[in-house]
mmCIF file of C-alpha atoms in Angstrom:
data_model
loop_
_atom_site.group_PDB
_atom_site.id
_atom_site.type_symbol
_atom_site.label_atom_id
_atom_site.label_comp_id
_atom_site.label_asym_id
_atom_site.label_seq_id
_atom_site.Cartn_x
_atom_site.Cartn_y
_atom_site.Cartn_z
ATOM 1 C CA MET A 84 101.771 21.133 101.468
ATOM 2 C CA LYS A 85 103.300 21.288 98.446
ATOM 3 C CA PHE A 86 105.068 23.713 95.844
ATOM 4 C CA SER A 87 101.891 23.459 93.304
ATOM 5 C CA ASP A 88 100.043 25.329 96.640
ATOM 6 C CA ILE A 89 102.020 28.154 96.816
ATOM 7 C CA LEU A 90 100.496 31.512 95.402
ATOM 8 C CA GLY A 91 103.246 33.357 92.376
ATOM 9 C CA ASN A 92 106.863 33.225 93.592
ATOM 10 C CA GLU A 93 107.757 30.748 91.075
ATOM 11 C CA GLN A 94 111.252 31.571 91.336
ATOM 12 C CA ALA A 95 111.836 31.047 94.875
ATOM 13 C CA VAL A 96 110.168 27.724 94.488
ATOM 14 C CA HIS A 97 112.307 26.329 91.866
ATOM 15 C CA ARG A 98 115.421 27.694 93.460
ATOM 16 C CA VAL A 99 113.985 25.965 96.924
ATOM 17 C CA ARG A 100 113.325 22.801 94.873
ATOM 18 C CA GLN A 101 116.754 22.663 93.243
ATOM 19 C CA LEU A 102 118.550 23.354 96.580
ATOM 20 C CA ILE A 103 117.238 19.994 97.759
ATOM 21 C CA ASP A 104 117.318 17.535 94.806
ATOM 22 C CA THR A 105 120.740 18.514 94.461
ATOM 23 C CA ASP A 106 121.284 18.139 98.313
ATOM 24 C CA ARG A 107 122.439 21.683 98.678
ATOM 25 C CA LEU A 108 120.155 22.657 101.180
ATOM 26 C CA PRO A 109 121.859 25.033 103.538
ATOM 27 C CA HIS A 110 122.048 24.254 107.686
ATOM 28 C CA ALA A 111 120.152 27.891 107.989
ATOM 29 C CA LEU A 112 117.964 29.485 105.665
ATOM 30 C CA LEU A 113 115.478 32.672 105.821
ATOM 31 C CA LEU A 114 112.393 32.546 103.734
ATOM 32 C CA HIS A 115 111.663 36.425 104.231
ATOM 33 C CA GLY A 116 109.278 38.808 102.903
ATOM 34 C CA ASP A 117 106.116 41.351 103.133
ATOM 35 C CA ALA A 118 103.858 40.131 105.679
ATOM 36 C CA GLY A 119 101.235 37.947 103.764
ATOM 37 C CA THR A 120 103.880 37.021 101.525
ATOM 38 C CA PRO A 121 103.349 32.428 101.370
ATOM 39 C CA LYS A 122 106.778 31.845 103.293
ATOM 40 C CA LEU A 123 105.496 30.007 105.680
ATOM 41 C CA ALA A 124 103.713 27.779 102.897
ATOM 42 C CA LEU A 125 106.859 27.375 101.460
ATOM 43 C CA ALA A 126 108.772 26.354 104.369
ATOM 44 C CA ARG A 127 106.027 23.524 105.802
ATOM 45 C CA ALA A 128 106.623 22.471 101.369
ATOM 46 C CA MET A 129 110.124 22.520 101.476
ATOM 47 C CA ALA A 130 109.830 19.842 104.843
ATOM 48 C CA GLN A 131 107.607 17.974 103.491
ATOM 49 C CA TYR A 132 109.327 17.836 100.005
ATOM 50 C CA LEU A 133 113.069 16.612 101.771
ATOM 51 C CA HIS A 134 111.327 14.157 104.629
ATOM 52 C CA CYS A 135 108.888 13.138 100.938
ATOM 53 C CA THR A 136 110.060 8.838 100.307
ATOM 54 C CA ASN A 137 108.532 9.386 96.902
ATOM 55 C CA ARG A 138 108.624 12.323 95.497
ATOM 56 C CA THR A 139 107.071 13.004 92.011
ATOM 57 C CA GLY A 140 107.358 15.606 89.637
ATOM 58 C CA GLY A 141 109.094 17.735 91.709
ATOM 59 C CA GLU A 142 106.361 17.804 94.280
ATOM 60 C CA PRO A 143 105.857 15.053 97.317
ATOM 61 C CA CYS A 144 103.721 12.509 96.316
ATOM 62 C CA GLY A 145 101.449 13.390 99.832
ATOM 63 C CA THR A 146 100.827 9.765 100.002
ATOM 64 C CA CYS A 147 104.009 8.018 101.671
ATOM 65 C CA PRO A 148 103.564 7.168 105.816
ATOM 66 C CA SER A 149 106.120 10.807 105.718
ATOM 67 C CA CYS A 150 104.131 12.961 103.965
ATOM 68 C CA ARG A 151 100.694 11.969 105.778
ATOM 69 C CA LEU A 152 101.959 12.761 108.538
ATOM 70 C CA HIS A 153 103.379 15.941 108.084
ATOM 71 C CA GLN A 154 99.578 16.912 106.643
ATOM 72 C CA SER A 155 98.485 16.265 109.948
ATOM 73 C CA HIS A 156 101.329 18.445 111.643
ATOM 74 C CA ASN A 157 103.114 14.591 113.161
ATOM 75 C CA HIS A 158 106.322 14.319 111.602
ATOM 76 C CA THR A 159 108.815 13.017 114.239
ATOM 77 C CA ASP A 160 111.848 14.851 112.324
ATOM 78 C CA THR A 161 110.005 18.404 112.303
ATOM 79 C CA PHE A 162 110.039 20.936 114.763
ATOM 80 C CA PHE A 163 108.156 24.493 114.687
ATOM 81 C CA SER A 164 108.952 27.220 117.093
ATOM 82 C CA PHE A 165 107.062 30.428 116.997
ATOM 83 C CA PRO A 166 106.454 33.735 119.283
ATOM 84 C CA TYR A 167 103.964 33.026 121.983
ATOM 85 C CA LEU A 168 103.151 34.012 125.615
ATOM 86 C CA LYS A 169 104.327 33.196 128.660
ATOM 87 C CA LYS A 170 102.089 31.055 130.683
ATOM 88 C CA ASP A 171 104.609 30.596 133.391
ATOM 89 C CA GLU A 172 108.433 30.743 133.822
ATOM 90 C CA SER A 173 108.639 26.997 132.007
ATOM 91 C CA SER A 174 106.842 27.996 129.011
ATOM 92 C CA VAL A 175 107.192 27.065 124.988
ATOM 93 C CA CYS A 176 106.133 26.532 122.045
ATOM 94 C CA ASP A 177 104.975 23.002 123.095
ATOM 95 C CA ASP A 178 102.013 24.195 125.132
ATOM 96 C CA PHE A 179 100.682 26.099 122.713
ATOM 97 C CA MET A 180 100.675 23.292 119.651
ATOM 98 C CA PRO A 181 96.758 23.169 119.567
ATOM 99 C CA GLU A 182 96.622 26.499 118.537
ATOM 100 C CA TRP A 183 100.054 26.231 116.355
ATOM 101 C CA LYS A 184 97.783 23.465 115.079
ATOM 102 C CA GLU A 185 94.227 25.114 114.161
ATOM 103 C CA PHE A 186 96.875 28.135 112.919
ATOM 104 C CA LEU A 187 98.111 25.771 110.684
ATOM 105 C CA ASP A 188 94.368 24.127 109.652
ATOM 106 C CA THR A 189 92.469 27.217 109.607
ATOM 107 C CA ASN A 190 94.614 28.981 106.102
ATOM 108 C CA PRO A 191 97.345 26.844 104.927
ATOM 109 C CA LEU A 192 98.313 29.250 102.515
ATOM 110 C CA VAL A 193 97.519 32.386 104.159
ATOM 111 C CA GLU A 194 99.825 33.096 107.420
ATOM 112 C CA ASP A 195 97.952 36.108 108.753
ATOM 113 C CA TYR A 196 99.768 37.273 113.087
ATOM 114 C CA HIS A 197 96.542 38.571 113.354
ATOM 115 C CA ASN A 198 94.770 35.254 113.629
ATOM 116 C CA TRP A 199 97.821 34.257 115.488
ATOM 117 C CA LEU A 200 97.209 36.879 118.477
ATOM 118 C CA SER A 201 92.923 36.002 118.285
ATOM 119 C CA LEU A 202 93.796 32.261 118.699
ATOM 120 C CA LEU A 203 96.329 33.090 121.880
ATOM 121 C CA LYS A 204 92.456 34.859 123.059
ATOM 122 C CA ASN A 205 95.132 37.790 123.664
ATOM 123 C CA GLU A 206 94.941 40.568 120.507
ATOM 124 C CA ASN A 207 96.698 43.293 122.340
ATOM 125 C CA SER A 208 99.867 40.806 123.052
ATOM 126 C CA GLN A 209 103.141 40.998 122.341
ATOM 127 C CA PRO A 210 104.141 37.283 121.933
ATOM 128 C CA ALA A 211 107.788 36.314 121.986
ATOM 129 C CA ILE A 212 110.260 33.808 121.131
ATOM 130 C CA MET A 213 111.338 33.430 124.966
ATOM 131 C CA VAL A 214 114.566 31.854 126.451
ATOM 132 C CA LYS A 215 113.364 28.927 127.569
ATOM 133 C CA GLU A 216 112.281 27.732 123.446
ATOM 134 C CA SER A 217 115.772 28.130 123.072
ATOM 135 C CA ASP A 218 116.204 25.144 125.523
ATOM 136 C CA SER A 219 113.467 22.768 124.281
ATOM 137 C CA ILE A 220 115.215 23.660 120.660
ATOM 138 C CA MET A 221 118.719 22.414 121.614
ATOM 139 C CA ARG A 222 117.187 19.537 123.221
ATOM 140 C CA LYS A 223 115.069 17.668 120.291
ATOM 141 C CA MET A 224 117.943 19.169 117.543
ATOM 142 C CA SER A 225 120.560 17.253 119.901
ATOM 143 C CA MET A 226 118.660 14.052 119.077
ATOM 144 C CA SER A 227 119.068 11.864 115.945
ATOM 145 C CA ALA A 228 116.307 12.065 113.763
ATOM 146 C CA PHE A 229 113.818 9.352 114.067
ATOM 147 C CA THR A 230 112.420 8.616 110.615
ATOM 148 C CA SER A 231 114.770 10.793 107.887
ATOM 149 C CA ARG A 232 117.836 11.621 107.227
ATOM 150 C CA TYR A 233 117.075 15.372 108.043
ATOM 151 C CA LYS A 234 115.629 17.018 111.426
ATOM 152 C CA VAL A 235 114.159 20.154 110.638
ATOM 153 C CA LEU A 236 113.575 23.770 112.575
ATOM 154 C CA ILE A 237 110.880 25.846 111.138
ATOM 155 C CA MET A 238 111.164 29.099 112.866
ATOM 156 C CA TRP A 239 108.266 31.696 112.140
ATOM 157 C CA LEU A 240 109.405 35.264 112.746
ATOM 158 C CA PRO A 241 112.768 34.865 114.455
ATOM 159 C CA GLU A 242 112.346 38.565 114.768
ATOM 160 C CA LYS A 243 110.060 38.144 117.125
ATOM 161 C CA MET A 244 113.335 36.668 119.247
ATOM 162 C CA ARG A 245 114.426 37.692 122.655
ATOM 163 C CA GLU A 246 118.046 38.415 122.736
ATOM 164 C CA ASP A 247 118.526 36.161 125.190
ATOM 165 C CA CYS A 248 116.867 33.010 123.252
ATOM 166 C CA ALA A 249 118.723 34.042 120.024
ATOM 167 C CA ASN A 250 122.396 34.164 121.662
ATOM 168 C CA LYS A 251 121.805 30.566 123.194
ATOM 169 C CA LEU A 252 120.800 29.428 119.811
ATOM 170 C CA LEU A 253 123.735 31.304 118.104
ATOM 171 C CA LYS A 254 126.272 28.627 117.940
ATOM 172 C CA LEU A 255 123.852 25.491 117.373
ATOM 173 C CA ILE A 256 123.096 27.900 114.280
ATOM 174 C CA GLU A 257 126.289 28.383 113.240
ATOM 175 C CA GLU A 258 127.939 25.102 113.849
ATOM 176 C CA PRO A 259 124.929 22.576 113.376
ATOM 177 C CA PHE A 260 124.519 19.088 113.861
ATOM 178 C CA ASP A 261 124.774 17.334 110.179
ATOM 179 C CA ASP A 262 121.413 16.333 110.003
ATOM 180 C CA CYS A 263 119.807 19.464 110.822
ATOM 181 C CA LYS A 264 118.094 22.057 109.511
ATOM 182 C CA PHE A 265 117.244 25.171 109.979
ATOM 183 C CA ILE A 266 114.205 27.329 108.129
ATOM 184 C CA LEU A 267 113.102 31.206 109.644
ATOM 185 C CA VAL A 268 110.412 32.559 107.629
ATOM 186 C CA SER A 269 110.479 36.623 108.323
ATOM 187 C CA ASP A 270 108.024 39.368 108.167
ATOM 188 C CA ASN A 271 111.237 42.227 108.914
ATOM 189 C CA MET A 272 114.383 40.538 108.442
ATOM 190 C CA LYS A 273 116.215 44.208 109.394
ATOM 191 C CA ALA A 274 114.597 43.399 113.150
ATOM 192 C CA ILE A 275 116.296 39.865 113.043
ATOM 193 C CA LEU A 276 119.178 39.716 115.666
ATOM 194 C CA PRO A 277 122.607 40.536 113.237
ATOM 195 C CA THR A 278 124.762 37.583 115.248
ATOM 196 C CA ILE A 279 121.960 35.279 113.688
ATOM 197 C CA LEU A 280 121.416 37.068 110.138
ATOM 198 C CA SER A 281 124.618 36.280 109.610
ATOM 199 C CA ARG A 282 124.940 32.875 109.596
ATOM 200 C CA THR A 283 121.406 32.440 107.208
ATOM 201 C CA GLN A 284 121.169 32.037 103.240
ATOM 202 C CA ARG A 285 118.229 34.423 102.081
ATOM 203 C CA ILE A 286 115.572 33.574 99.821
ATOM 204 C CA GLU A 287 112.783 36.668 98.989
ATOM 205 C CA LEU A 288 109.792 36.133 98.712
ATOM 206 C CA LEU A 289 107.328 38.889 96.673
ATOM 207 C CA ARG A 290 104.431 40.195 96.992
ATOM 208 C CA VAL A 291 101.589 37.877 95.318
ATOM 209 C CA PRO A 292 100.135 39.238 92.278
ATOM 210 C CA MET A 293 96.607 40.405 92.339
ATOM 211 C CA THR A 294 95.331 38.186 89.546
ATOM 212 C CA ALA A 295 96.668 34.839 91.765
ATOM 213 C CA ILE A 296 94.913 36.257 94.546
ATOM 214 C CA ALA A 297 92.226 36.866 93.333
ATOM 215 C CA ALA A 298 91.796 33.809 91.978
ATOM 216 C CA HIS A 299 92.380 31.984 95.046
ATOM 217 C CA LEU A 300 89.882 34.189 96.470
ATOM 218 C CA THR A 301 86.951 32.975 93.417
ATOM 219 C CA ALA A 302 88.063 28.981 93.628
ATOM 220 C CA THR A 303 88.317 28.992 97.498
ATOM 221 C CA TYR A 304 85.703 31.342 98.483
ATOM 222 C CA GLY A 305 83.304 30.919 95.447
ATOM 223 C CA ILE A 306 82.950 34.743 95.515
ATOM 224 C CA ASP A 307 82.359 36.080 92.003
ATOM 225 C CA GLN A 308 85.353 37.250 89.915
ATOM 226 C CA GLN A 309 85.051 41.374 89.958
ATOM 227 C CA GLN A 310 84.454 40.730 93.639
ATOM 228 C CA ALA A 311 87.816 39.165 93.970
ATOM 229 C CA MET A 312 89.686 41.400 91.877
ATOM 230 C CA ALA A 313 88.671 44.496 94.160
ATOM 231 C CA ILE A 314 89.511 43.059 97.124
ATOM 232 C CA ALA A 315 92.793 41.462 95.442
ATOM 233 C CA ALA A 316 93.574 45.199 94.683
ATOM 234 C CA SER A 317 92.791 46.906 97.640
ATOM 235 C CA ALA A 318 95.023 43.980 99.732
ATOM 236 C CA ASP A 319 98.411 45.003 97.576
ATOM 237 C CA GLY A 320 99.747 41.610 96.907
ATOM 238 C CA ASP A 321 99.098 40.578 101.031
ATOM 239 C CA MET A 322 97.287 37.154 100.972
ATOM 240 C CA ALA A 323 96.408 37.368 104.055
ATOM 241 C CA GLN A 324 94.847 40.983 104.052
ATOM 242 C CA ALA A 325 92.545 39.861 101.275
ATOM 243 C CA VAL A 326 91.361 37.212 103.317
ATOM 244 C CA ARG A 327 90.698 39.249 105.954
ATOM 245 C CA MET A 328 88.764 41.970 104.274
ATOM 246 C CA LEU A 329 86.475 38.928 102.489
ATOM 247 C CA HIS A 330 85.339 38.313 106.125
ATOM 248 C CA THR A 331 84.463 42.444 106.915
ATOM 249 C CA ASP A 332 82.571 42.680 104.291
ATOM 250 C CA ASN A 333 80.845 44.518 106.635
ATOM 251 C CA GLU A 334 83.857 46.998 106.955
ATOM 252 C CA THR A 335 83.560 47.383 103.966
ATOM 253 C CA ARG A 336 80.307 48.006 103.367
ATOM 254 C CA GLU A 337 80.964 51.159 105.942
ATOM 255 C CA PHE A 338 84.150 52.476 104.708
ATOM 256 C CA HIS A 339 82.076 53.272 101.761
ATOM 257 C CA GLU A 340 80.309 55.002 103.110
ATOM 258 C CA ARG A 341 81.802 56.720 105.042
ATOM 259 C CA PHE A 342 83.551 58.020 102.071
ATOM 260 C CA MET A 343 80.911 59.033 100.365
ATOM 261 C CA GLU A 344 79.489 60.835 103.098
ATOM 262 C CA LEU A 345 83.243 62.297 103.381
ATOM 263 C CA MET A 346 83.119 63.784 99.949
ATOM 264 C CA ARG A 347 79.273 64.528 99.971
ATOM 265 C CA LEU A 348 79.719 67.040 102.973
ATOM 266 C CA ALA A 349 82.789 68.334 101.243
ATOM 267 C CA TYR A 350 80.938 69.408 98.084
ATOM 268 C CA MET A 351 78.685 71.140 100.415
ATOM 269 C CA ARG A 352 81.172 72.553 102.489
ATOM 270 C CA ASP A 353 78.742 71.225 105.903
ATOM 271 C CA LEU A 354 81.676 72.201 107.921
ATOM 272 C CA VAL A 355 79.638 71.382 111.287
ATOM 273 C CA LYS A 356 79.130 68.054 109.650
ATOM 274 C CA LEU A 357 82.106 67.499 108.831
ATOM 275 C CA LYS A 358 83.074 67.543 112.231
ATOM 276 C CA ALA A 359 80.854 65.194 113.368
ATOM 277 C CA TRP A 360 81.674 62.765 110.486
ATOM 278 C CA SER A 361 85.293 63.134 111.894
ATOM 279 C CA GLU A 362 84.604 62.215 115.786
ATOM 280 C CA ALA A 363 83.151 59.370 114.267
ATOM 281 C CA ILE A 364 85.864 58.086 112.323
ATOM 282 C CA THR A 365 87.694 58.810 115.438
ATOM 283 C CA ASP A 366 85.828 56.811 117.578
ATOM 284 C CA MET A 367 86.857 53.879 115.425
ATOM 285 C CA LYS A 368 90.368 53.512 117.153
ATOM 286 C CA ARG A 369 93.269 53.932 115.738
ATOM 287 C CA GLU A 370 94.028 50.522 113.406
ATOM 288 C CA LYS A 371 90.430 50.919 112.250
ATOM 289 C CA SER A 372 91.198 54.595 111.540
ATOM 290 C CA ARG A 373 94.124 53.611 109.531
ATOM 291 C CA ARG A 374 92.149 51.163 107.240
ATOM 292 C CA PHE A 375 89.145 53.472 106.586
ATOM 293 C CA LEU A 376 91.954 56.158 105.104
ATOM 294 C CA ALA A 377 94.033 53.075 103.406
ATOM 295 C CA TYR A 378 90.792 52.373 102.190
ATOM 296 C CA ALA A 379 89.967 56.224 101.154
ATOM 297 C CA SER A 380 93.384 56.560 99.779
ATOM 298 C CA ARG A 381 92.550 53.526 97.245
ATOM 299 C CA GLN A 382 88.947 54.937 96.443
ATOM 300 C CA VAL A 383 90.441 58.166 95.348
ATOM 301 C CA ARG A 384 93.051 56.273 92.958
ATOM 302 C CA GLU A 385 89.837 54.224 91.493
ATOM 303 C CA ASN A 386 87.832 57.056 90.986
ATOM 304 C CA PHE A 387 90.890 59.005 89.124
ATOM 305 C CA VAL A 388 91.032 55.772 86.541
ATOM 306 C CA TYR A 389 87.410 55.207 85.741
ATOM 307 C CA ASN A 390 87.599 58.802 84.204
ATOM 308 C CA LEU A 391 89.770 56.618 81.484
ATOM 309 C CA ARG A 392 86.417 54.321 80.407
ATOM 310 C CA THR A 393 88.917 51.950 80.236
ATOM 311 C CA PRO A 394 86.986 48.943 82.593
ATOM 312 C CA GLY A 395 90.250 46.594 82.389
ATOM 313 C CA LEU A 396 92.032 49.006 84.904
ATOM 314 C CA ASN A 397 89.203 49.911 87.719
ATOM 315 C CA TYR A 398 88.929 47.294 90.889
ATOM 316 C CA MET A 399 85.774 48.340 92.255
ATOM 317 C CA THR A 400 82.637 46.138 94.202
ATOM 318 C CA ARG A 401 79.591 47.429 92.197
ATOM 319 C CA GLU A 402 77.979 49.691 95.060
ATOM 320 C CA GLU A 403 81.745 51.288 94.456
ATOM 321 C CA GLU A 404 81.477 51.183 90.635
ATOM 322 C CA GLN A 405 77.696 52.930 91.323
ATOM 323 C CA PHE A 406 78.873 56.098 92.965
ATOM 324 C CA SER A 407 81.885 56.169 90.940
ATOM 325 C CA THR A 408 79.402 56.647 87.329
ATOM 326 C CA ARG A 409 78.739 60.552 89.377
ATOM 327 C CA PHE A 410 80.933 61.344 91.776
ATOM 328 C CA SER A 411 84.066 60.172 89.105
ATOM 329 C CA PRO A 412 84.358 63.465 87.613
ATOM 330 C CA TYR A 413 85.917 65.584 91.017
ATOM 331 C CA ILE A 414 88.655 63.494 91.093
ATOM 332 C CA ASN A 415 90.735 64.471 88.157
ATOM 333 C CA GLU A 416 94.333 65.688 86.885
ATOM 334 C CA TYR A 417 94.043 69.012 89.236
ATOM 335 C CA ASN A 418 93.288 67.849 92.642
ATOM 336 C CA VAL A 419 94.087 64.149 92.821
ATOM 337 C CA GLU A 420 97.884 63.857 93.615
ATOM 338 C CA ARG A 421 97.031 66.328 96.322
ATOM 339 C CA LEU A 422 94.119 64.024 97.785
ATOM 340 C CA PHE A 423 96.013 61.162 97.884
ATOM 341 C CA ALA A 424 99.342 63.165 99.771
ATOM 342 C CA GLU A 425 95.933 64.292 102.316
ATOM 343 C CA PHE A 426 94.650 60.569 103.079
ATOM 344 C CA ASN A 427 98.366 59.594 103.340
ATOM 345 C CA ARG A 428 99.495 62.028 105.525
ATOM 346 C CA ALA A 429 96.398 61.712 107.916
ATOM 347 C CA GLU A 430 97.154 57.838 108.207
ATOM 348 C CA ALA A 431 100.799 58.331 108.603
ATOM 349 C CA GLU A 432 99.853 61.037 111.462
ATOM 350 C CA ILE A 433 97.144 58.733 113.060
ATOM 351 C CA MET A 434 100.154 55.796 113.270
ATOM 352 C CA GLY A 435 102.800 58.294 115.353
ATOM 353 C CA ASN A 436 99.914 58.569 118.277
ATOM 354 C CA GLY A 437 98.259 62.294 117.054
ATOM 355 C CA ASN A 438 95.856 63.568 117.847
ATOM 356 C CA ALA A 439 93.056 61.387 115.636
ATOM 357 C CA ARG A 440 90.298 64.205 116.384
ATOM 358 C CA ILE A 441 92.082 67.191 114.916
ATOM 359 C CA ILE A 442 94.284 65.478 112.430
ATOM 360 C CA LEU A 443 90.435 63.304 110.519
ATOM 361 C CA PHE A 444 88.742 67.280 110.479
ATOM 362 C CA ASP A 445 92.060 69.155 109.102
ATOM 363 C CA LEU A 446 91.648 66.619 106.239
ATOM 364 C CA ALA A 447 87.558 67.059 106.066
ATOM 365 C CA VAL A 448 88.823 71.029 105.899
ATOM 366 C CA ARG A 449 90.825 70.062 103.009
ATOM 367 C CA THR A 450 88.805 67.657 101.345
ATOM 368 C CA THR A 451 86.295 70.631 100.388
ATOM 369 C CA ILE A 452 89.086 72.581 99.291
ATOM 370 C CA LEU A 453 90.649 70.245 96.508
ATOM 371 C CA ILE A 454 87.049 68.590 95.540
ATOM 372 C CA LYS A 455 86.074 71.327 93.626
ATOM 373 C CA ARG A 456 89.001 71.828 92.073
#
């Protein structure tokens, strides 16, 4: 992994490179930011750069023995810790290394927690970093470095550490051995145990710019620019979400059909069919219906902007644009804010365990009132 592979976040990349070049890398560094930002990729690039024996132009060379070991995830002085499922009382991260290496190789620039759950073969589980993992970490970090000046522990999602695990690691993180570096990678800094958080220096990573996501999708997956921009706009800076959307194109088409159906039935004020529509969305289950409502909210925005006749401001697929040529006049300054609010309210209420069938039918009825304003 090289710094040039990191999407966006040039300031964060420059800062960590400078810390390593000047030998001022703190013993405990926290890379934090929203899910889908390339924090884990940056942590891996840092470790490779730190261990590289032939740094070139501010990058790891990629060819020295150390770099080759990093690229195969076998560097003897680099360790990973991450949330896992307890197989038995002695379970530690090392028991899941085949799955972890597959996770790193599948999409090296994208840290997708949903993909990790899938590899654990239990997407309804709640993986955590258990207390036994703290014993494993302390043993590894107490040994002398084998081939490098520093040992590096990359901990992904420290907010999922059990409190007993965090308490056992506290002294090691506070007063580490001279050759130890901890790089913590967090999606939710506020959920980290305060005693751990207070002992770290922090660098925030920002959401990936839409143009960078689109360029990555085009270069990596060979899709056309219009589709890439539409996906990037919908992902809202979340690279993991963009890749998921690309691989679930059928879901996007389904959402588009359901959005068109809602707007047509709302225009006709066909309450019987709108009730059937709300039940169909309810049957998607909570998480998928939430994704649909987020999609519908974005479509409201795109159709309002479409009226401005400024193509550079719109990010729609060809199918969405074809529908908007006729539909967009019905989204205007009189109803756009209310429609936004209704879709966002419905999403929040469903995620708050409200009755989805009632919430969605109420949304459909309110849409009939607003669509003709």
